[in-house]
mmCIF file of C-alpha atoms (C1' of nucleotides) in Angstrom:
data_model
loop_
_atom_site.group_PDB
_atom_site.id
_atom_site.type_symbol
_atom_site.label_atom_id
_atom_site.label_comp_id
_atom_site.label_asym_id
_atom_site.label_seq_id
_atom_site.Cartn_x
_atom_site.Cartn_y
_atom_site.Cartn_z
ATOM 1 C CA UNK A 1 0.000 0.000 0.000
ATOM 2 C CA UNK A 2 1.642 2.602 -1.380
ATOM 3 C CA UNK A 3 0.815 6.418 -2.623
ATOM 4 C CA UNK A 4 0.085 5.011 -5.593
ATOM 5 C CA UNK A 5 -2.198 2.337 -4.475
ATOM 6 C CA UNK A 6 -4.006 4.850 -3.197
ATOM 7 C CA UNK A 7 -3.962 7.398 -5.808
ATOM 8 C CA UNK A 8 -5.602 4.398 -7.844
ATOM 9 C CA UNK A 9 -8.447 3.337 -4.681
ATOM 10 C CA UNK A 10 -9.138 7.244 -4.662
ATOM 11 C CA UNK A 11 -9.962 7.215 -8.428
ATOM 12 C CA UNK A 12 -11.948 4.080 -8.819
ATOM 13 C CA UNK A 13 -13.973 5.707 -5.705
ATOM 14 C CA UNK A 14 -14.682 8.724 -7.532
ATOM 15 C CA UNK A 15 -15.297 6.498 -10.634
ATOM 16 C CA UNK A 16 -15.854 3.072 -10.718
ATOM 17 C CA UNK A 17 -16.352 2.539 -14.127
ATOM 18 C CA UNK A 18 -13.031 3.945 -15.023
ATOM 19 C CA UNK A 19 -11.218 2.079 -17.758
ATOM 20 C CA UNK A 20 -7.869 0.619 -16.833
ATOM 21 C CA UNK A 21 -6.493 2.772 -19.559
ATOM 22 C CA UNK A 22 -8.061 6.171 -18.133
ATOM 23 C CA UNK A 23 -7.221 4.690 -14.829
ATOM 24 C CA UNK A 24 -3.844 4.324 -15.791
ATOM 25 C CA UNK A 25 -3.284 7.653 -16.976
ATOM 26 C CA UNK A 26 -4.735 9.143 -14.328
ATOM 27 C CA UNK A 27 -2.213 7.728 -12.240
ATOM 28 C CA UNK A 28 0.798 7.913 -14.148
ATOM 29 C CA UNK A 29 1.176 4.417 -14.839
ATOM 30 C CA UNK A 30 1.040 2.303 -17.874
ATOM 31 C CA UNK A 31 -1.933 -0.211 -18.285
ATOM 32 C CA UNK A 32 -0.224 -3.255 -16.771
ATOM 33 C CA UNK A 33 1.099 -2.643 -13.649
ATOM 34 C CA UNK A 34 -2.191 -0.463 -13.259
ATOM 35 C CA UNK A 35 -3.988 -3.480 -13.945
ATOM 36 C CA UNK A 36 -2.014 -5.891 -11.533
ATOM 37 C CA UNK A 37 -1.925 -3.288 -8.786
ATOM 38 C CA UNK A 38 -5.754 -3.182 -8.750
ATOM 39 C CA UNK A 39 -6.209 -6.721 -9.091
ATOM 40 C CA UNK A 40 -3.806 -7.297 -5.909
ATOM 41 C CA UNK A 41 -6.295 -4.869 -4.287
ATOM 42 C CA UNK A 42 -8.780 -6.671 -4.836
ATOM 43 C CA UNK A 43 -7.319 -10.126 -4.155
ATOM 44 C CA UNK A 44 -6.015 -8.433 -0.692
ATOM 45 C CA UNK A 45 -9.397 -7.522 -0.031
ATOM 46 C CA UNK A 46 -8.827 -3.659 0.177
ATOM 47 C CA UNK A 47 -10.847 -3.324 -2.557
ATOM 48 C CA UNK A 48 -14.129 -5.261 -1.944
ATOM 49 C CA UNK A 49 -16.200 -4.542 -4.721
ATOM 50 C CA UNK A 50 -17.732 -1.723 -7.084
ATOM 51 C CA UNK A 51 -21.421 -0.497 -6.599
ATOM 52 C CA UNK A 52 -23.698 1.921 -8.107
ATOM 53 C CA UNK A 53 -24.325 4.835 -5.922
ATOM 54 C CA UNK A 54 -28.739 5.605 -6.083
ATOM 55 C CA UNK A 55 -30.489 8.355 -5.192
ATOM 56 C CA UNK A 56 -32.447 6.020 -2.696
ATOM 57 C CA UNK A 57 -35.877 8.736 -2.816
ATOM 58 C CA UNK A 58 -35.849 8.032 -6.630
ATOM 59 C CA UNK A 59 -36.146 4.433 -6.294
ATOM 60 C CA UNK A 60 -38.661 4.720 -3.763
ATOM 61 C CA UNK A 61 -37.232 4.825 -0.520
ATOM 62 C CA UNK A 62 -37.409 8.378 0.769
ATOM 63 C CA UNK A 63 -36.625 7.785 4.486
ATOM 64 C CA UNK A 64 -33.148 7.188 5.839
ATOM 65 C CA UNK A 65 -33.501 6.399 9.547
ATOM 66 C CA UNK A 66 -30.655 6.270 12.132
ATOM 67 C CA UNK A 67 -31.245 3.768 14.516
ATOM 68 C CA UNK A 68 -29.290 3.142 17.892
ATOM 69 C CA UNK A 69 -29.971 0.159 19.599
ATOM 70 C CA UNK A 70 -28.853 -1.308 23.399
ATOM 71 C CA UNK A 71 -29.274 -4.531 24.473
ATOM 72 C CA UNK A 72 -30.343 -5.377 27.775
ATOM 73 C CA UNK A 73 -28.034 -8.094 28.001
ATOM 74 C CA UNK A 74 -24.346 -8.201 26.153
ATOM 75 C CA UNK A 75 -23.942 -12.271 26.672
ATOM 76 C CA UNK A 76 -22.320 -13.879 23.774
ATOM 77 C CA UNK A 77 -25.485 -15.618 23.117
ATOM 78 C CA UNK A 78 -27.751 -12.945 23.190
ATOM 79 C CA UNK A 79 -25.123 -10.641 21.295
ATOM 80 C CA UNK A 80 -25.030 -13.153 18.600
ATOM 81 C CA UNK A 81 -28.327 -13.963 17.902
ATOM 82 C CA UNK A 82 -29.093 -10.090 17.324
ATOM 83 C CA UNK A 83 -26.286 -9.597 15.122
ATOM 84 C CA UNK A 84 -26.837 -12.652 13.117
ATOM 85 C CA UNK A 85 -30.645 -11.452 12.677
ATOM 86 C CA UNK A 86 -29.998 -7.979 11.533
ATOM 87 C CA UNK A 87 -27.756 -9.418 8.863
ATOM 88 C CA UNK A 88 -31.117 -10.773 7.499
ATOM 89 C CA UNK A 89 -32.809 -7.562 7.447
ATOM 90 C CA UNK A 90 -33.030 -6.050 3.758
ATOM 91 C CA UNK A 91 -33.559 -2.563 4.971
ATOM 92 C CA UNK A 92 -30.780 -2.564 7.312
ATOM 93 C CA UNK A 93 -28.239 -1.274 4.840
ATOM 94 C CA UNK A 94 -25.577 -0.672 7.612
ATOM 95 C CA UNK A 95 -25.158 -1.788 10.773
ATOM 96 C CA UNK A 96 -21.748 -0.983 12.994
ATOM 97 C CA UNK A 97 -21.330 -1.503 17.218
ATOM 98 C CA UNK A 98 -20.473 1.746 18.705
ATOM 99 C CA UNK A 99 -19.235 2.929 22.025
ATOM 100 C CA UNK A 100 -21.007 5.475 23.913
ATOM 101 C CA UNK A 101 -23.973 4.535 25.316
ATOM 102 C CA UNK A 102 -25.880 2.605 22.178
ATOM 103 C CA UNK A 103 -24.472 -0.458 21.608
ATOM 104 C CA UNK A 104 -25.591 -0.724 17.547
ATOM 105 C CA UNK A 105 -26.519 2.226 15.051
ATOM 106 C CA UNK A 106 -28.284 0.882 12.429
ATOM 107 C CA UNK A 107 -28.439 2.879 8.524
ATOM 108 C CA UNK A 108 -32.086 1.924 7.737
ATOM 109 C CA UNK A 109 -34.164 2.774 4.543
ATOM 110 C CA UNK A 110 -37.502 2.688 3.666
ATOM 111 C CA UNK A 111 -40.409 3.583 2.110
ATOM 112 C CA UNK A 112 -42.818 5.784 4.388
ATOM 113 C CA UNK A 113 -43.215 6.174 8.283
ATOM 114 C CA UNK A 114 -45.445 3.574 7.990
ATOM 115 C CA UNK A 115 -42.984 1.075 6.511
ATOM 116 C CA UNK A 116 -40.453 2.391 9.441
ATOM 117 C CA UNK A 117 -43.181 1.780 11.920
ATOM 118 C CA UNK A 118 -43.493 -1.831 10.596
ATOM 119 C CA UNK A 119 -39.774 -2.338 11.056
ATOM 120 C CA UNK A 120 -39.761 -1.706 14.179
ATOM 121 C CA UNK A 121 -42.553 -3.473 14.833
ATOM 122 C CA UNK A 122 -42.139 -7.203 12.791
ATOM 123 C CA UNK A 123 -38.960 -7.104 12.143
ATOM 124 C CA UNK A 124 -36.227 -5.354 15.399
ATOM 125 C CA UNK A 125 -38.437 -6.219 18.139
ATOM 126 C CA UNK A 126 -38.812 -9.879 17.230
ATOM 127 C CA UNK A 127 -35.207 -10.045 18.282
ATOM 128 C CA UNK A 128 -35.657 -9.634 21.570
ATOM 129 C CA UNK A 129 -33.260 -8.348 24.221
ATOM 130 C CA UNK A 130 -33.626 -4.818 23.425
ATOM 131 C CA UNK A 131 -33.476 -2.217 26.443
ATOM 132 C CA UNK A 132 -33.994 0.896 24.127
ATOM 133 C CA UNK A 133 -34.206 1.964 20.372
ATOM 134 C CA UNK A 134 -33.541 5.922 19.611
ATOM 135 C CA UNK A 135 -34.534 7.010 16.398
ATOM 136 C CA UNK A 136 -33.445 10.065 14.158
ATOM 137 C CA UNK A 137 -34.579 10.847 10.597
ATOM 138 C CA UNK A 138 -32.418 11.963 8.152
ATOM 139 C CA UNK A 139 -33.653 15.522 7.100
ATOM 140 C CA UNK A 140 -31.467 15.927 4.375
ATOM 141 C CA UNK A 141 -28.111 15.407 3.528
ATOM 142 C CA UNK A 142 -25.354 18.313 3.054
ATOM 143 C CA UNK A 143 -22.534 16.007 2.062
ATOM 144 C CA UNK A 144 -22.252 12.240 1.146
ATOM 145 C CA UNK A 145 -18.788 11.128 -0.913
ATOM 146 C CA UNK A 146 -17.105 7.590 -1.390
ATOM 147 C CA UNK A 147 -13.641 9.243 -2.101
ATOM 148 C CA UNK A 148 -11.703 8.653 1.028
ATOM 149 C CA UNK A 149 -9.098 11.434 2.507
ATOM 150 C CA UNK A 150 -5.356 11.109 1.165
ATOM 151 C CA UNK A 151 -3.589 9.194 4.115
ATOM 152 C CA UNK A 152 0.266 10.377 4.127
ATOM 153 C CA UNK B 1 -38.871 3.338 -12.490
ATOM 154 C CA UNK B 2 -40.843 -0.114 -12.928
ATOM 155 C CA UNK B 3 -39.693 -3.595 -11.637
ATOM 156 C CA UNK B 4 -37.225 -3.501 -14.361
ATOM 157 C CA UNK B 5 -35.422 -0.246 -13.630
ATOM 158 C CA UNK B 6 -35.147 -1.394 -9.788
ATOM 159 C CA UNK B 7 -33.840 -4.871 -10.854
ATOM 160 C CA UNK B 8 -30.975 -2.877 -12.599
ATOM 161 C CA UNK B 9 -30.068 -0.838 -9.792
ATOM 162 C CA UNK B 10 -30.376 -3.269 -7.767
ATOM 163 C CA UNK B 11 -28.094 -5.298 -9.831
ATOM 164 C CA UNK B 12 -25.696 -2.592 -10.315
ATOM 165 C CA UNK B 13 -25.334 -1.990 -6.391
ATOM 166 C CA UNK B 14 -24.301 -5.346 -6.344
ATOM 167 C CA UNK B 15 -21.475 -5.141 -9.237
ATOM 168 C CA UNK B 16 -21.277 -1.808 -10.410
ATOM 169 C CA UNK B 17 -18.472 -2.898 -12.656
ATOM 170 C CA UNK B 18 -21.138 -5.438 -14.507
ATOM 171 C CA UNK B 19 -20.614 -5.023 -18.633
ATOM 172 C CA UNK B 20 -24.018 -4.194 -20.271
ATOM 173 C CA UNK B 21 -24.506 -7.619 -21.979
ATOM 174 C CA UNK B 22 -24.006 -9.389 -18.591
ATOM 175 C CA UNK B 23 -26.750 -7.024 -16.691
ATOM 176 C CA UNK B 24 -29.120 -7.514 -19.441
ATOM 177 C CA UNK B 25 -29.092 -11.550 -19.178
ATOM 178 C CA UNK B 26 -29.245 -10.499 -15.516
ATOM 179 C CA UNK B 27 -32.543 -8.618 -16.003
ATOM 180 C CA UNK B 28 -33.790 -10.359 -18.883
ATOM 181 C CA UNK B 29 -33.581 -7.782 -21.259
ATOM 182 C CA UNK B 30 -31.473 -7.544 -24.750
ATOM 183 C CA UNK B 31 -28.428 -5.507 -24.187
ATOM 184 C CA UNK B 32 -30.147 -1.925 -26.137
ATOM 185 C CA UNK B 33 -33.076 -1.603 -24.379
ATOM 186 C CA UNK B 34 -31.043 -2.031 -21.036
ATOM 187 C CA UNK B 35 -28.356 -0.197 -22.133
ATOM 188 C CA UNK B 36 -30.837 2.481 -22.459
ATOM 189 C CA UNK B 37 -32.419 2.343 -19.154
ATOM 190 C CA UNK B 38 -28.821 2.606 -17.609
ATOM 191 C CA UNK B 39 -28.463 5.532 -19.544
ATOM 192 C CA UNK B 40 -31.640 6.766 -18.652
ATOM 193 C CA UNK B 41 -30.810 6.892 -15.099
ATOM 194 C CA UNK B 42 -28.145 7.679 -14.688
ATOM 195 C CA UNK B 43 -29.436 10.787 -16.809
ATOM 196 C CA UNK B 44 -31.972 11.063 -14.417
ATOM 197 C CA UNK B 45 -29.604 11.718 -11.582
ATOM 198 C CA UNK B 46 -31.105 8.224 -10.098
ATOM 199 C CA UNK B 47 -28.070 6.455 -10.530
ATOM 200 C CA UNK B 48 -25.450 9.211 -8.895
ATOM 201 C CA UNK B 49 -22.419 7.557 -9.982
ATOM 202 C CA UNK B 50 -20.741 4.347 -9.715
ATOM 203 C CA UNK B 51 -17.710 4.013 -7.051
ATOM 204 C CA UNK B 52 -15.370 1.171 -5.187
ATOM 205 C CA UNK B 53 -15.838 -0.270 -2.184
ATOM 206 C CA UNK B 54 -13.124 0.114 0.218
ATOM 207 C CA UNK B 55 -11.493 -1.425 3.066
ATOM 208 C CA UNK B 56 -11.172 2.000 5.315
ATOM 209 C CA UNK B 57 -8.773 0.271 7.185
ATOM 210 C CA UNK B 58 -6.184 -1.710 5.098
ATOM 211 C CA UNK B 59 -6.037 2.013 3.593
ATOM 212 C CA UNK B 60 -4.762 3.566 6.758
ATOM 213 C CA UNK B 61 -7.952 4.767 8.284
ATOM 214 C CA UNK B 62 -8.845 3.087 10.582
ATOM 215 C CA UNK B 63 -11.144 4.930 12.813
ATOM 216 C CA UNK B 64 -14.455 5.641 11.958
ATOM 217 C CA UNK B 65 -16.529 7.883 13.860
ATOM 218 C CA UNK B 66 -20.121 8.935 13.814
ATOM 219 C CA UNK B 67 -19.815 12.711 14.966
ATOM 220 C CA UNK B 68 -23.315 14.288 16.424
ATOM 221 C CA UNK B 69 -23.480 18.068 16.377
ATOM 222 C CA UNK B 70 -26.492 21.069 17.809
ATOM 223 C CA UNK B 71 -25.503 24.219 16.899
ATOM 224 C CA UNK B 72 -26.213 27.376 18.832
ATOM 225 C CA UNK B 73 -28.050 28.960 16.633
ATOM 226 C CA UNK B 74 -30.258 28.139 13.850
ATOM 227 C CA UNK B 75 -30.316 31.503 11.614
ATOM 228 C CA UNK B 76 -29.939 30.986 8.163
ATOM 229 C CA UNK B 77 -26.231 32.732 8.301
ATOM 230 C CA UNK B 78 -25.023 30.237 10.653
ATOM 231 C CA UNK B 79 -26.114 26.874 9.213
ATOM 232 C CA UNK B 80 -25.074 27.994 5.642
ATOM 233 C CA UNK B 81 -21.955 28.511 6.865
ATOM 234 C CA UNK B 82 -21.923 25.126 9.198
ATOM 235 C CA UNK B 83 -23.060 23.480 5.813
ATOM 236 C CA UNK B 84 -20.618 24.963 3.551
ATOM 237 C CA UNK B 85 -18.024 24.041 5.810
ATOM 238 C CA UNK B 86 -18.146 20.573 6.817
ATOM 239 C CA UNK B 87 -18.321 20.192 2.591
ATOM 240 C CA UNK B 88 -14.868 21.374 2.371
ATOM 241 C CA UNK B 89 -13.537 19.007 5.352
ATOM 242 C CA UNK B 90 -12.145 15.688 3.410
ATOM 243 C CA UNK B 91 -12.182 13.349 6.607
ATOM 244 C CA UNK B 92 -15.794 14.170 6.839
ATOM 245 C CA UNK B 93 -17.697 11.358 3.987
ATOM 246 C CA UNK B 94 -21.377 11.757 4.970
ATOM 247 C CA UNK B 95 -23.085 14.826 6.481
ATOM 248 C CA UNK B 96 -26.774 14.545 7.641
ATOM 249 C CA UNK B 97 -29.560 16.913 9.043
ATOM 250 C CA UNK B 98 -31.049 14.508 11.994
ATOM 251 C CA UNK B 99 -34.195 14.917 13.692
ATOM 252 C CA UNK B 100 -33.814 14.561 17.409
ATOM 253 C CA UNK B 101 -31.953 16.323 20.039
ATOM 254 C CA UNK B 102 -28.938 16.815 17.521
ATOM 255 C CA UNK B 103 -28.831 18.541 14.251
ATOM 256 C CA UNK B 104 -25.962 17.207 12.313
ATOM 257 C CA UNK B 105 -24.789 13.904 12.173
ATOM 258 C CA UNK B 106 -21.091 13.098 10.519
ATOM 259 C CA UNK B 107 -19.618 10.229 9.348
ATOM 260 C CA UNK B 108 -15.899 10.788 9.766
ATOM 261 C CA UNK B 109 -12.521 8.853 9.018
ATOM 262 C CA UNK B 110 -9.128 9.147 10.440
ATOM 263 C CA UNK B 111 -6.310 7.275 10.718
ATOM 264 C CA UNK B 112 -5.874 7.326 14.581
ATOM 265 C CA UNK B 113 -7.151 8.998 17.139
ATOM 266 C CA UNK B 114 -4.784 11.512 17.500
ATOM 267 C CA UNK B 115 -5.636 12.774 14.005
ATOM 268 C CA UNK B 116 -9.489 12.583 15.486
ATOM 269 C CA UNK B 117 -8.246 15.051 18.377
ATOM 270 C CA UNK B 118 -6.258 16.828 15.437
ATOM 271 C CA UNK B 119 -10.032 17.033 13.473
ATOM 272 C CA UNK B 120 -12.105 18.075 16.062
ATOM 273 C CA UNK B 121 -9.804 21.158 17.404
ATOM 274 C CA UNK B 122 -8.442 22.278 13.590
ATOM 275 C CA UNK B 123 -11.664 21.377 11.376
ATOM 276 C CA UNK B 124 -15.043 21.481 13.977
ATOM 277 C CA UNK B 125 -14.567 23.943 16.458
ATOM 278 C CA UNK B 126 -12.941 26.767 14.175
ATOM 279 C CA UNK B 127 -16.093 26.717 12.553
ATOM 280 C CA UNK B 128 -17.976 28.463 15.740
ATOM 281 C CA UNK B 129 -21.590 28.422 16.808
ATOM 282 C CA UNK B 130 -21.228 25.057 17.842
ATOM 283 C CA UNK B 131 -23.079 24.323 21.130
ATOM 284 C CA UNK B 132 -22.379 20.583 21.772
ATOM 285 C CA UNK B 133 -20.539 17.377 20.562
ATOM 286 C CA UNK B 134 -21.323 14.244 20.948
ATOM 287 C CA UNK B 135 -18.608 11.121 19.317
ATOM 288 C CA UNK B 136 -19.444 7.770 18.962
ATOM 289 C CA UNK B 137 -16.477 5.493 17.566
ATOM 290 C CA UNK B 138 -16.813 2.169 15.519
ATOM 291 C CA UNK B 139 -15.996 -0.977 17.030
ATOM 292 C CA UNK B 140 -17.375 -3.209 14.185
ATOM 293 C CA UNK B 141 -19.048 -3.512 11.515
ATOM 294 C CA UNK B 142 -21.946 -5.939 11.496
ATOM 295 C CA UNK B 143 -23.717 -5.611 8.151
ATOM 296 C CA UNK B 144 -22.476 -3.282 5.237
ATOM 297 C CA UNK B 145 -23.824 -3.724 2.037
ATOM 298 C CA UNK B 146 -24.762 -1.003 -0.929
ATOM 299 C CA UNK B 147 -28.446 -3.002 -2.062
ATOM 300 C CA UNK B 148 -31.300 -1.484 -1.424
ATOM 301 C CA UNK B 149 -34.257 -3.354 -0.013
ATOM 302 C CA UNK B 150 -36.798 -4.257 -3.316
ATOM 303 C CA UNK B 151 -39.694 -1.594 -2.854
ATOM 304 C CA UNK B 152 -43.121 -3.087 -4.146
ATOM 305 C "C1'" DA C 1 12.171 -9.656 -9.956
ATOM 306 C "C1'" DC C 2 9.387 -5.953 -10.987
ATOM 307 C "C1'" DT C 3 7.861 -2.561 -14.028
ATOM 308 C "C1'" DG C 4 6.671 -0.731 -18.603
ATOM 309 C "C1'" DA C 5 5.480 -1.323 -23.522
ATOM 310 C "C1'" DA C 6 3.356 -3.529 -27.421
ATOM 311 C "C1'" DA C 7 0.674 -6.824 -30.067
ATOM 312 C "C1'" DC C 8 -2.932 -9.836 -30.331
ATOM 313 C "C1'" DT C 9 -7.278 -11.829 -29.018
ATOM 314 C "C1'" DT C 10 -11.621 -11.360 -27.201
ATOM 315 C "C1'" DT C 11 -15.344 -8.939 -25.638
ATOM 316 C "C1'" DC C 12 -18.269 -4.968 -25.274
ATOM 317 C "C1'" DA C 13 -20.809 -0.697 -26.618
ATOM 318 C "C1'" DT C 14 -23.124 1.538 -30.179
ATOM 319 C "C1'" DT C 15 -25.962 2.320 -33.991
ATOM 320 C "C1'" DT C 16 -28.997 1.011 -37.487
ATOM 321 C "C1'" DC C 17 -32.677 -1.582 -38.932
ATOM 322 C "C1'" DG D 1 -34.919 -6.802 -29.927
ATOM 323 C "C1'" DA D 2 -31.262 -8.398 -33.215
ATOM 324 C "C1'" DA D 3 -27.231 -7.892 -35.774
ATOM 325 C "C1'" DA D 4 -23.144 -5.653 -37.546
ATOM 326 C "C1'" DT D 5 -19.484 -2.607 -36.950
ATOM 327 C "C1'" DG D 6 -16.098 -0.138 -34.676
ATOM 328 C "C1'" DA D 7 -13.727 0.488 -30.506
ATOM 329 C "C1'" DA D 8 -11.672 -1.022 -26.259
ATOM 330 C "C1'" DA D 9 -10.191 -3.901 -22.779
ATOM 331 C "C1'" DG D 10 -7.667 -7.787 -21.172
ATOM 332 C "C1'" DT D 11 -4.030 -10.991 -21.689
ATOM 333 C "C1'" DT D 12 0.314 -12.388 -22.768
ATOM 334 C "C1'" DT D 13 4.832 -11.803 -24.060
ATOM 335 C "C1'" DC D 14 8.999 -9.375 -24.393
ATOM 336 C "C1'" DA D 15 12.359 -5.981 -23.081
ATOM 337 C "C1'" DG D 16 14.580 -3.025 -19.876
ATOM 338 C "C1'" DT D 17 15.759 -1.436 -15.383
#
DNA sequence: ACTGAAACTTTCATTTC
DNA sequence: GAAATGAAAGTTTCAGT
């Protein structure tokens, strides 16, 4: 991982589509070593994939939801049984253990309140095990990139 | 945006690196009439871009931070300039206006946490009119993935 | 041994019908 | 939606550092 790994993970994050050639020439590289550097970044796992970034509203799902859970118990058991569950959920798009006093925030996306209502309802407190669920609605968003900071 | 549409995006978010002839098997379509559906959204502004997915960590960040901010005041002045701020601040990926007690809500990468320290005194607090902060840090990462739910 | 260049093969996007 | 054409992209090989 060197600067030029990374001047190559910062352009496939602005575009992923990029053409090894473009991609190359961006980085002052010729198309072979380009190539072999991104493949090793992908075999190493640093890069795991390429995705299509969607304007969720458009397709339907104007609510983004941030939602921090605690559990009332933090037992293996119990701990894995909720995580292995939320892995299941479709509309839990992200979900990361914290510290502070929530133990999970959830990125959650859906249709309507209703729909949100219904998630709460059928499919988080199923789990069981939950002390407390806090709730914020995204507004609106003032910034939202995939291109990380240079590092170094 | 019909079933079809979604399936793309869908299938996009998945590979966003998928070649046109490969999504339309994947969507049962021929290759021009998908092709111009892609086109179409993207056009659209529904599909925003296409990016890579990247290990924060083997990068060299590896902290990730959810950053909760109220301002002190909520005069047009002072959240423009809140706003156009946090835009220009590269360890700061997402920015969100939250319901709830908070306002803002940041999604933030450093490398350690002394560059976290460095962030909050030399990129947050400059900015003024900030009345409270509240930092949760990333332990883990549960679920991460880029597909949206199906809607309908 | 690793990087850069070039040629060749294959596959994809595009346009027309 | 299919087919043809033109353009790239990937792969492999070779040369140089």
């Amino acid at each position: 991982m060197d600067t030029k790994d990374r001047q190559i993970i910062r352009a496939l994050q602005r575009d992923g589509r990029m053409t090894n050639q473009d991609l190359a020439e961006a980085v002052n590289l010729s198309p072979s070593p380009c190539l072999r550097r991104v493949r090793n970044l992908e075999a190493k796992g640093v890069i795991q994939g390429y995705s299509a970034e969607v304007d969720p509203a458009a397709y339907g799902l104007a609510i983004t939801v941030f939602v921090r859970i605690k559990l009332e118990r933090h037992n293996e058991e119990d701990v894995q049984k909720f995580e292995k569950r939320v892995r299941l959920i479709d509309e839990v798009l992200e979900c990361h253990v914290m510290t502070g006093a929530m133990d999970y925030q959830l990125r959650v996306l859906v249709p309507d309140l209703e729909a949100y209502e219904n998630f709460i309802r059928n499919r988080i407190h199923p789990i069981g095990g939950i002390a407390s669920i806090d709730t914020s609605f995204v507004y609106g968003t003032v910034k939202r990139t995939a291109v990380f900071p240079l590092s170094r």
